[in-house]
């Protein structure tokens, strides 16, 4: 018995690094990360040139914001703030406004920070220009930010911690929950059950503390120390940790004694987790919050059954109380069914009825998770069949497969719960390097039916090996033509729209990526929906560089 127990416990410990590896793999699978909430509208618009100075800065977002921790500041070219008053959160908690004093002609930088209601800190900045005679500096701040968005290595440690945390949360709750709905399953050896309980609770506590520290390190940026406690206790993410950490500590002493207390403890830790996530950013947080708690609860039942079969073994579960193995199998199968249904409902809520589901990393990972859950159902059916015929040991590969799917689902959950459910639809910033040539495109404010500004930046042409000889001898740095074309994907019957570009001087700074800037203004985005932009750059040697990007444009907001 001791040898078998040691082997099973070793399998349990091996699942921890497997969760870590799955998180790494899914991190790089997910691509560029989007933070919450996403900016959907900004007035004045990023990189815009205004004839008249604005009286306010208004920033609108796609999710509800926390009532604390937000700020807007506007700086002039000397880096001095132009307003001494603070920003105001509007009633719907989806927009913040800063009143401005009269501004002179010049370039101004808007810097903002906020907390999404789902607990994610957001920071950003952009530039706008007042006056036709002002030397333009638009584009460079926005375009330079694009390179930072692609540096996934900056977030690797955070993804790993999230993956390990989710694994610990579900596994610990699942193991404790076995006593609630299948007490016979843990009667095989009380002392060993307790040792595994303490192991999983300790692991969950350590992962929780590490995640809390990483979140706090992000939240405190830009916040004065005197206001940090107010920020933590006055936000959903702060309350989440205020409940979760004490619950994790007291779990060592309260759980494992009374079944009712075990059930209450599980609901408490899941209720605390529900305060830190997408549920708080949804329009009706009570509904999405209840779905999160339900989703986590049934996931823990699945995890608890897997742990029982892996650690205890099917034969011993069959001997313990006679029907313990069959009861656990039914519980897991029902839990997976509820997990699938609650996941579908949640996805429908967050994506407005699956609208644009596959156009965001969140949606694609949710689809992958749904596929994994379907495989879990198939594996569960095979496990139940083998258990009923007394051949589960021969079909133990199904248990291994089911455990592997559990790790995959946990890894996907750790990644996609930090992503935005909807694709960005605010001001568009797009950059790509094609054969050594940098091409950046900016569309602002990116609102259908209104006047938008289109900017295309070209850099690295003179350094390109294809035309190094011709570049310096031409006034356009060796370019014959640059075109920007827009195609409505929702209305393919509409011919592509050519945006007439005018060449303008770009920055002379040696640190700038871009040598030339092309610009246009007009109502070329005539319809809301999905669009495809294409930029073609033709040099003097007739070498062509092409880049394309699909994006969404929303209706202009009518006040």
Coordinates of C-alpha atoms in Angstrom, one line a residue:
X1 CA 0.0 0.0 0.0
X2 CA 2.8 2.4 0.9
X3 CA 4.6 1.9 -2.4
X4 CA 1.4 2.4 -4.4
X5 CA 0.5 5.5 -2.4
X6 CA 4.0 6.9 -3.0
X7 CA 3.7 6.4 -6.7
X8 CA 0.3 8.0 -6.8
X9 CA 1.5 11.0 -4.7
X10 CA 4.4 11.3 -7.1
X11 CA 2.0 11.5 -10.0
X12 CA 0.2 14.3 -8.1
X13 CA 3.3 16.3 -7.6
X14 CA 4.3 15.8 -11.3
X15 CA 1.1 17.5 -12.3
X16 CA 2.3 20.8 -10.9
X17 CA 5.2 21.2 -13.3
X18 CA 2.9 19.9 -16.1
X19 CA 0.6 22.8 -15.3
X20 CA 3.5 25.2 -15.5
X21 CA 4.6 23.8 -18.9
X22 CA 1.1 24.0 -20.3
X23 CA 0.9 27.7 -19.2
X24 CA 4.1 28.5 -21.0
X25 CA 2.9 26.8 -24.2
X26 CA -0.5 28.4 -24.1
X27 CA 1.1 31.8 -23.4
X28 CA 3.0 31.8 -26.7
X29 CA 0.1 30.2 -28.5
X30 CA -2.1 33.1 -27.4
X31 CA -0.1 35.9 -29.2
X32 CA -0.3 39.5 -28.3
X33 CA -2.0 40.3 -25.0
X34 CA -4.8 42.8 -24.6
X35 CA -5.3 44.5 -21.3
X36 CA -8.7 45.6 -19.8
X37 CA -10.5 47.8 -20.2
X38 CA -9.9 48.7 -23.9
X39 CA -10.1 52.2 -25.0
X40 CA -13.1 52.5 -27.5
X41 CA -13.3 56.3 -27.9
X42 CA -11.1 59.2 -27.0
X43 CA -11.8 62.9 -27.4
X44 CA -9.6 64.5 -28.5
X45 CA -8.6 61.5 -30.6
X46 CA -5.1 60.1 -30.5
X47 CA -2.7 61.6 -33.0
X48 CA -5.3 64.2 -34.1
X49 CA -4.7 67.8 -35.1
X50 CA -7.3 70.2 -33.9
X51 CA -8.1 73.7 -35.1
X52 CA -9.6 74.6 -31.7
X53 CA -8.3 73.6 -28.3
X54 CA -10.5 71.1 -26.5
X55 CA -12.2 71.9 -23.2
X56 CA -12.2 68.4 -21.9
X57 CA -10.5 65.0 -22.4
X58 CA -13.0 62.2 -22.4
X59 CA -11.9 58.5 -22.5
X60 CA -14.5 55.7 -23.0
X61 CA -13.9 52.0 -22.4
X62 CA -15.5 48.7 -23.2
X63 CA -15.8 47.5 -19.6
X64 CA -16.8 49.0 -16.3
X65 CA -14.1 50.7 -14.3
X66 CA -13.2 50.7 -10.7
X67 CA -14.4 53.8 -8.8
X68 CA -10.9 54.3 -7.5
X69 CA -7.4 54.4 -9.0
X70 CA -8.2 56.3 -12.2
X71 CA -6.4 59.5 -13.3
X72 CA -5.9 61.6 -16.5
X73 CA -3.1 64.1 -16.9
X74 CA -2.3 66.3 -19.9
X75 CA 1.3 67.5 -20.4
X76 CA 2.6 70.2 -22.7
X77 CA 5.8 70.0 -24.8
X78 CA 7.9 70.9 -21.7
X79 CA 6.4 68.0 -19.7
X80 CA 4.4 70.3 -17.4
X81 CA 0.8 69.3 -16.5
X82 CA -1.7 71.7 -17.9
X83 CA -4.6 70.9 -15.4
X84 CA -4.5 70.8 -11.6
X85 CA -7.9 69.3 -11.1
X86 CA -8.6 65.6 -11.1
X87 CA -10.5 63.4 -13.5
X88 CA -14.2 62.4 -12.9
X89 CA -15.7 59.0 -13.4
X90 CA -19.1 59.1 -15.2
X91 CA -22.2 57.5 -13.8
X92 CA -22.0 54.4 -16.0
X93 CA -18.4 53.7 -14.9
X94 CA -17.3 53.3 -18.5
X95 CA -15.8 56.8 -19.1
X96 CA -13.6 59.3 -17.3
X97 CA -13.4 63.0 -18.0
X98 CA -10.8 65.7 -17.3
X99 CA -11.8 69.4 -17.6
X100 CA -9.0 71.5 -19.3
X101 CA -8.1 75.1 -19.0
X102 CA -7.7 77.2 -22.2
X103 CA -4.8 75.7 -24.2
X104 CA -2.4 77.4 -26.5
X105 CA -1.4 76.0 -29.9
X106 CA 1.0 73.1 -29.5
X107 CA 1.4 69.4 -29.0
X108 CA 0.0 67.7 -25.9
X109 CA 0.4 64.3 -24.3
X110 CA -2.5 62.6 -22.6
X111 CA -1.5 60.0 -20.0
X112 CA -4.1 57.9 -18.2
X113 CA -4.3 55.1 -15.7
X114 CA -7.2 53.1 -14.4
X115 CA -8.4 49.8 -13.0
X116 CA -10.9 47.7 -14.8
X117 CA -13.7 46.4 -12.7
X118 CA -12.2 42.9 -13.4
X119 CA -9.1 43.9 -11.5
X120 CA -6.7 44.6 -14.4
X121 CA -4.6 47.8 -14.3
X122 CA -4.5 49.8 -17.5
X123 CA -2.0 52.6 -18.4
X124 CA -1.7 54.4 -21.7
X125 CA -0.8 57.6 -23.4
X126 CA -1.2 59.4 -26.7
X127 CA -0.5 62.8 -28.4
X128 CA -2.8 65.4 -30.0
X129 CA -1.9 68.7 -31.6
X130 CA -3.7 72.1 -31.5
X131 CA -3.2 74.6 -34.3
X132 CA -2.3 74.3 -38.0
X133 CA 1.0 76.1 -37.6
X134 CA 2.2 73.8 -34.8
X135 CA 5.1 71.5 -35.7
X136 CA 3.5 68.1 -35.7
X137 CA 4.7 65.4 -33.3
X138 CA 1.8 63.1 -33.8
X139 CA 2.3 59.4 -34.4
X140 CA 5.6 58.8 -32.8
X141 CA 4.4 58.1 -29.3
X142 CA 1.6 55.8 -30.5
X143 CA 3.7 54.0 -33.0
X144 CA 6.5 53.4 -30.6
X145 CA 4.1 51.7 -28.2
X146 CA 3.3 49.0 -30.7
X147 CA 6.7 47.3 -30.2
X148 CA 6.1 47.0 -26.5
X149 CA 2.8 45.2 -27.1
X150 CA 4.6 42.4 -28.9
X151 CA 7.2 41.7 -26.1
X152 CA 5.5 38.8 -24.5
X153 CA 8.6 37.9 -22.5
X154 CA 7.8 40.8 -20.1
X155 CA 4.7 38.9 -18.8
X156 CA 6.0 35.3 -18.7
X157 CA 6.4 35.2 -14.9
X158 CA 2.9 36.5 -14.5
X159 CA 1.4 33.9 -16.7
X160 CA 3.3 31.1 -14.9
X161 CA 2.1 32.3 -11.5
X162 CA -1.5 32.5 -12.8
X163 CA -1.4 29.0 -14.1
X164 CA 0.0 27.6 -10.9
X165 CA -2.5 29.5 -8.9
X166 CA -5.5 28.2 -10.8
X167 CA -4.1 24.7 -10.6
X168 CA -3.8 25.0 -6.8
X169 CA -7.2 26.6 -6.3
X170 CA -9.1 24.0 -8.2
X171 CA -7.1 21.0 -6.9
X172 CA -7.3 22.1 -3.2
X173 CA -11.0 22.8 -3.4
X174 CA -11.6 19.6 -5.3
X175 CA -9.8 17.4 -2.7
X176 CA -11.6 19.1 0.2
X177 CA -14.9 18.7 -1.6
X178 CA -14.6 14.9 -1.8
X179 CA -15.7 14.7 1.8
X180 CA -18.8 16.8 1.0
X181 CA -20.4 14.6 -1.7
X182 CA -18.4 11.3 -1.5
X183 CA -17.2 10.8 2.1
X184 CA -16.6 7.1 1.5
X185 CA -14.0 8.0 -1.1
X186 CA -11.7 9.4 1.6
X187 CA -12.3 6.7 4.3
X188 CA -9.6 4.5 2.8
X189 CA -6.9 6.1 4.9
X190 CA -7.7 9.2 7.0
X191 CA -4.1 10.1 7.8
X192 CA -3.0 10.0 4.2
X193 CA -6.0 12.0 3.1
X194 CA -5.0 14.6 5.6
X195 CA -1.4 14.8 4.4
X196 CA -2.6 15.4 0.8
X197 CA -5.1 18.0 2.0
X198 CA -2.4 19.9 3.8
X199 CA -0.1 19.6 0.8
X200 CA -2.6 21.0 -1.6
X201 CA -3.8 23.8 0.8
X202 CA -0.2 24.9 1.3
X203 CA 0.5 24.9 -2.4
X204 CA -2.7 26.9 -3.0
X205 CA -1.7 29.5 -0.3
X206 CA 1.8 30.0 -1.7
X207 CA 0.5 30.4 -5.2
X208 CA -2.2 32.8 -4.0
X209 CA 0.3 35.0 -2.1
X210 CA 2.7 35.1 -5.1
X211 CA -0.1 36.1 -7.4
X212 CA -1.4 38.7 -4.9
X213 CA 2.1 40.2 -4.7
X214 CA 2.4 40.4 -8.5
X215 CA -1.0 42.1 -8.8
X216 CA -0.2 44.5 -6.0
X217 CA 3.1 45.4 -7.8
X218 CA 1.1 46.4 -10.8
X219 CA -1.7 48.2 -8.9
X220 CA 0.6 50.4 -6.9
X221 CA 2.4 51.9 -9.9
X222 CA 1.6 55.6 -10.0
X223 CA -0.4 55.5 -6.7
X224 CA 0.9 57.4 -3.7
X225 CA 1.6 55.2 -0.7
X226 CA -1.1 57.1 1.4
X227 CA -3.8 56.0 -1.0
X228 CA -2.7 52.4 -1.6
X229 CA -4.7 50.9 1.3
X230 CA -7.8 52.8 0.1
X231 CA -7.2 51.4 -3.4
X232 CA -7.0 47.9 -2.1
X233 CA -10.0 48.0 0.2
X234 CA -12.2 50.0 -2.1
X235 CA -11.8 47.9 -5.3
X236 CA -13.1 44.5 -6.2
X237 CA -9.6 43.0 -6.7
X238 CA -8.6 44.3 -3.3
X239 CA -11.7 42.8 -1.6
X240 CA -11.0 39.6 -3.5
X241 CA -7.6 39.2 -1.9
X242 CA -8.9 40.5 1.5
X243 CA -11.3 37.5 1.6
X244 CA -9.1 34.9 -0.3
X245 CA -5.9 35.1 1.7
X246 CA -7.5 34.7 5.2
X247 CA -9.7 31.9 3.8
X248 CA -6.7 30.1 2.5
X249 CA -5.0 30.4 5.9
X250 CA -8.0 29.2 8.0
X251 CA -8.6 26.3 5.5
X252 CA -5.7 24.4 7.3
X253 CA -7.7 24.3 10.5
X254 CA -11.4 24.4 9.4
X255 CA -11.5 21.9 6.6
X256 CA -11.4 18.2 7.0
X257 CA -13.6 18.1 10.1
X258 CA -17.2 18.9 9.2
X259 CA -18.7 18.4 5.8
X260 CA -20.9 21.5 6.1
X261 CA -17.8 23.7 7.0
X262 CA -15.9 22.2 4.0
X263 CA -18.7 23.2 1.6
X264 CA -18.9 26.7 3.1
X265 CA -15.1 27.1 2.8
X266 CA -15.1 26.0 -0.9
X267 CA -17.9 28.5 -1.7
X268 CA -16.0 31.2 0.2
X269 CA -12.7 30.8 -1.8
X270 CA -14.6 30.7 -5.1
X271 CA -16.7 33.7 -4.1
X272 CA -13.5 35.6 -3.3
X273 CA -12.0 34.6 -6.7
X274 CA -15.2 35.8 -8.5
X275 CA -14.5 39.3 -7.4
X276 CA -11.3 39.3 -9.4
X277 CA -12.1 38.8 -13.0
X278 CA -14.4 39.5 -16.0
X279 CA -17.5 39.1 -13.9
X280 CA -17.0 42.5 -12.3
X281 CA -16.6 44.2 -15.6
X282 CA -19.8 42.9 -17.1
X283 CA -22.9 45.0 -17.5
X284 CA -24.9 42.8 -15.0
X285 CA -22.1 41.7 -12.6
X286 CA -24.5 39.7 -10.4
X287 CA -25.3 37.3 -13.3
X288 CA -21.7 36.9 -14.5
X289 CA -20.5 36.6 -10.9
X290 CA -22.9 33.7 -10.2
X291 CA -21.7 31.9 -13.3
X292 CA -18.1 32.2 -12.3
X293 CA -18.7 30.7 -8.9
X294 CA -20.8 27.9 -10.5
X295 CA -18.1 27.3 -13.1
X296 CA -15.3 27.0 -10.5
X297 CA -17.4 24.8 -8.3
X298 CA -18.1 22.2 -10.9
X299 CA -14.5 22.4 -12.1
X300 CA -13.3 21.5 -8.6
X301 CA -15.6 18.5 -8.6
X302 CA -14.0 17.3 -11.8
X303 CA -10.5 17.9 -10.2
X304 CA -11.5 16.1 -7.0
X305 CA -12.7 13.0 -8.8
X306 CA -9.5 12.9 -10.9
X307 CA -7.4 13.2 -7.8
X308 CA -9.4 10.4 -6.1
X309 CA -8.9 8.0 -9.0
X310 CA -5.3 8.9 -9.4
X311 CA -4.2 8.8 -5.8
X312 CA -6.6 6.3 -4.3
X313 CA -7.2 4.0 -7.3
X314 CA -10.3 2.6 -8.8
X315 CA -10.2 -0.7 -7.0
X316 CA -9.8 0.8 -3.6
X317 CA -12.6 3.3 -4.3
X318 CA -14.8 0.3 -5.3
X319 CA -14.1 -1.4 -2.1
X320 CA -14.7 1.8 0.0
X321 CA -18.4 1.9 0.6
X322 CA -19.1 -0.3 -2.5
X323 CA -20.5 2.4 -4.8
X324 CA -18.0 5.2 -4.1
X325 CA -16.3 4.8 -7.5
X326 CA -19.6 4.8 -9.4
X327 CA -20.8 7.9 -7.4
X328 CA -17.6 9.8 -8.2
X329 CA -17.8 8.9 -11.8
X330 CA -21.4 10.2 -12.1
X331 CA -20.4 13.4 -10.2
X332 CA -17.5 14.1 -12.5
X333 CA -19.6 13.4 -15.6
X334 CA -22.4 15.8 -14.4
X335 CA -19.8 18.4 -13.4
X336 CA -18.2 18.4 -16.9
X337 CA -21.7 18.8 -18.5
X338 CA -22.4 21.8 -16.3
X339 CA -18.9 23.2 -16.9
X340 CA -19.6 23.1 -20.7
X341 CA -23.0 24.7 -20.4
X342 CA -21.9 27.5 -18.0
X343 CA -18.9 28.2 -20.2
X344 CA -21.1 28.6 -23.3
X345 CA -23.5 30.9 -21.4
X346 CA -20.5 33.0 -20.1
X347 CA -19.0 33.2 -23.6
X348 CA -22.3 34.4 -25.0
X349 CA -22.6 37.1 -22.4
X350 CA -19.0 38.4 -22.8
X351 CA -19.1 38.4 -26.6
X352 CA -22.6 39.8 -27.2
X353 CA -24.0 36.5 -28.4
X354 CA -20.8 35.1 -29.8
X355 CA -20.4 38.2 -32.0
X356 CA -16.7 38.4 -33.1
X357 CA -15.9 35.3 -31.1
X358 CA -13.0 34.2 -33.3
X359 CA -11.6 37.7 -33.8
X360 CA -10.0 37.9 -30.4
X361 CA -7.4 35.9 -28.6
X362 CA -9.9 35.4 -25.8
X363 CA -12.5 33.9 -28.2
X364 CA -10.0 31.6 -29.9
X365 CA -8.8 30.3 -26.5
X366 CA -12.4 29.9 -25.3
X367 CA -13.0 27.8 -28.4
X368 CA -10.0 25.7 -27.7
X369 CA -11.2 25.2 -24.2
X370 CA -14.6 24.2 -25.4
X371 CA -12.9 21.6 -27.7
X372 CA -10.9 20.3 -24.7
X373 CA -14.1 20.0 -22.6
X374 CA -15.7 17.9 -25.4
X375 CA -12.7 15.6 -25.3
X376 CA -13.2 15.4 -21.5
X377 CA -16.8 14.3 -22.0
X378 CA -15.7 11.6 -24.4
X379 CA -12.9 10.4 -22.1
X380 CA -15.4 10.4 -19.2
X381 CA -17.8 8.2 -21.1
X382 CA -15.0 5.7 -21.8
X383 CA -13.9 5.8 -18.1
X384 CA -17.5 5.2 -17.0
X385 CA -17.9 2.3 -19.4
X386 CA -14.6 0.7 -18.2
X387 CA -15.6 1.2 -14.6
X388 CA -19.0 -0.4 -15.1
X389 CA -17.4 -3.5 -16.7
X390 CA -14.7 -3.7 -14.1
X391 CA -11.9 -3.0 -16.6
X392 CA -10.8 0.4 -15.5
X393 CA -7.2 -0.7 -14.9
X394 CA -7.0 -1.8 -18.5
X395 CA -8.3 1.6 -19.6
X396 CA -6.1 3.6 -17.3
X397 CA -4.8 5.5 -20.4
X398 CA -8.2 7.3 -20.3
X399 CA -7.5 8.5 -16.8
X400 CA -4.1 9.8 -17.9
X401 CA -5.7 11.4 -20.9
X402 CA -8.3 13.0 -18.7
X403 CA -5.6 14.4 -16.4
X404 CA -3.8 15.8 -19.3
X405 CA -6.9 17.5 -20.5
X406 CA -7.4 19.0 -17.0
X407 CA -3.9 20.5 -17.2
X408 CA -4.7 22.0 -20.6
X409 CA -8.0 23.5 -19.5
X410 CA -6.3 25.0 -16.4
X411 CA -3.5 26.5 -18.7
X412 CA -6.1 28.0 -21.1
X413 CA -8.0 29.4 -18.2
X414 CA -4.9 31.1 -16.7
X415 CA -4.3 32.8 -20.0
X416 CA -7.6 33.7 -21.4
X417 CA -9.1 35.1 -18.2
X418 CA -6.6 37.9 -18.5
X419 CA -7.5 38.7 -22.1
X420 CA -10.2 41.0 -23.5
X421 CA -13.3 39.1 -24.7
X422 CA -13.9 41.5 -27.5
X423 CA -11.5 42.7 -30.2
X424 CA -10.3 46.2 -29.9
X425 CA -12.5 48.7 -31.8
X426 CA -11.0 52.0 -30.7
X427 CA -8.2 54.0 -32.4
X428 CA -6.2 51.6 -34.5
X429 CA -2.4 51.4 -34.2
X430 CA -0.8 48.8 -36.5
X431 CA 2.9 48.1 -37.2
X432 CA 4.7 45.5 -39.2
X433 CA 8.3 45.1 -40.4
X434 CA 8.4 43.8 -44.0
X435 CA 11.8 42.8 -45.4
X436 CA 13.5 45.4 -43.2
X437 CA 11.0 48.2 -43.9
X438 CA 8.9 49.4 -41.0
X439 CA 5.3 50.2 -41.9
X440 CA 2.9 51.7 -39.3
X441 CA -0.7 52.7 -39.8
X442 CA -2.8 54.8 -37.5
X443 CA -6.6 55.4 -37.9
X444 CA -8.1 57.7 -35.3
X445 CA -10.7 57.9 -33.9
X446 CA -11.7 54.9 -36.0
X447 CA -15.4 55.7 -36.0
X448 CA -17.7 54.8 -38.9
X449 CA -19.6 57.6 -40.4
X450 CA -17.4 60.3 -39.0
X451 CA -14.2 62.1 -40.2
X452 CA -11.2 60.0 -39.4
X453 CA -7.5 60.8 -39.7
X454 CA -5.3 58.2 -41.5
X455 CA -1.5 58.2 -41.1
X456 CA 1.0 55.8 -42.7
X457 CA 4.6 55.9 -41.5
X458 CA 7.5 54.3 -43.5
X459 CA 10.9 53.7 -42.0
X460 CA 14.1 51.8 -42.8
X461 CA 13.8 52.2 -46.6
X462 CA 17.3 53.6 -46.9
X463 CA 18.7 50.8 -44.8
X464 CA 17.0 48.2 -46.9
X465 CA 19.4 46.1 -48.9
X466 CA 17.1 46.1 -52.0
X467 CA 17.5 49.8 -52.6
X468 CA 20.4 51.2 -50.6
X469 CA 21.9 52.7 -53.7
X470 CA 18.9 54.5 -54.9
X471 CA 17.4 55.7 -51.6
X472 CA 19.6 58.7 -50.8
X473 CA 19.4 60.1 -54.4
X474 CA 15.6 60.4 -54.3
X475 CA 13.5 63.1 -52.6
X476 CA 11.1 60.4 -51.3
X477 CA 13.9 58.2 -49.9
X478 CA 13.6 55.9 -52.9
X479 CA 9.8 55.4 -52.9
X480 CA 7.7 55.5 -56.0
X481 CA 4.3 55.1 -54.4
X482 CA 2.5 54.4 -51.1
X483 CA -1.2 53.4 -51.1
X484 CA -3.7 52.7 -48.4
X485 CA -6.8 50.7 -49.3
X486 CA -9.9 49.8 -47.2
X487 CA -12.2 46.9 -47.9
X488 CA -15.4 46.2 -46.0
X489 CA -15.4 42.5 -45.1
X490 CA -19.1 42.6 -44.0
X491 CA -20.0 44.1 -47.4
X492 CA -17.8 42.4 -50.0
X493 CA -20.0 43.8 -52.8
X494 CA -18.6 47.2 -52.0
X495 CA -15.4 47.8 -54.1
X496 CA -12.2 48.6 -52.1
X497 CA -11.8 52.3 -51.1
X498 CA -8.6 54.1 -51.9
X499 CA -7.5 56.6 -49.3
X500 CA -5.7 59.5 -51.0
X501 CA -2.4 60.0 -49.0
X502 CA -0.3 63.1 -49.0
X503 CA 3.4 62.9 -48.1
X504 CA 4.5 65.0 -45.1
X505 CA 7.9 65.4 -43.4
X506 CA 8.6 62.9 -40.7
X507 CA 10.8 63.2 -37.6
X508 CA 14.4 64.0 -38.1
X509 CA 15.4 62.3 -34.9
X510 CA 17.9 59.5 -35.2
X511 CA 15.9 57.5 -32.8
X512 CA 12.8 57.5 -34.9
X513 CA 11.9 54.4 -36.9
X514 CA 10.2 56.3 -39.6
X515 CA 11.6 58.4 -42.4
X516 CA 8.3 59.4 -44.2
X517 CA 4.8 60.1 -43.1
X518 CA 1.7 60.1 -45.3
X519 CA -1.6 61.4 -44.1
X520 CA -5.3 61.7 -45.2
X521 CA -8.5 62.8 -43.6
X522 CA -12.1 62.0 -44.5
X523 CA -15.1 59.7 -44.0
X524 CA -13.7 56.7 -45.8
X525 CA -14.9 54.4 -43.0
X526 CA -18.5 54.7 -44.1
X527 CA -20.0 51.7 -42.4
X528 CA -19.5 50.0 -39.0
X529 CA -18.2 46.5 -38.8
X530 CA -15.2 44.5 -39.9
X531 CA -12.6 46.1 -42.3
X532 CA -9.4 45.1 -43.9
X533 CA -6.7 47.7 -44.5
X534 CA -3.8 47.1 -46.9
X535 CA -0.7 49.3 -47.3
X536 CA 1.5 48.9 -50.4
X537 CA 4.9 50.5 -50.6
X538 CA 6.6 50.6 -54.0
X539 CA 10.3 51.6 -54.2
X540 CA 12.3 52.9 -57.1
X541 CA 13.5 49.4 -58.0
X542 CA 9.9 48.3 -58.3
X543 CA 10.2 46.1 -55.1
X544 CA 6.9 46.1 -53.3
X545 CA 6.3 45.8 -49.5
X546 CA 2.7 44.8 -48.5
X547 CA 1.1 44.6 -45.1
X548 CA -2.6 44.0 -44.2
X549 CA -4.7 44.2 -41.0
X550 CA -8.3 43.4 -40.2
X551 CA -10.0 45.6 -37.6
X552 CA -13.4 46.8 -36.4
X553 CA -14.9 50.2 -36.7
X554 CA -17.9 51.2 -34.6
X555 CA -20.5 53.8 -35.1
X556 CA -19.6 57.4 -34.1
X557 CA -20.9 58.1 -30.6
X558 CA -23.7 60.7 -30.7
X559 CA -24.0 62.7 -27.5

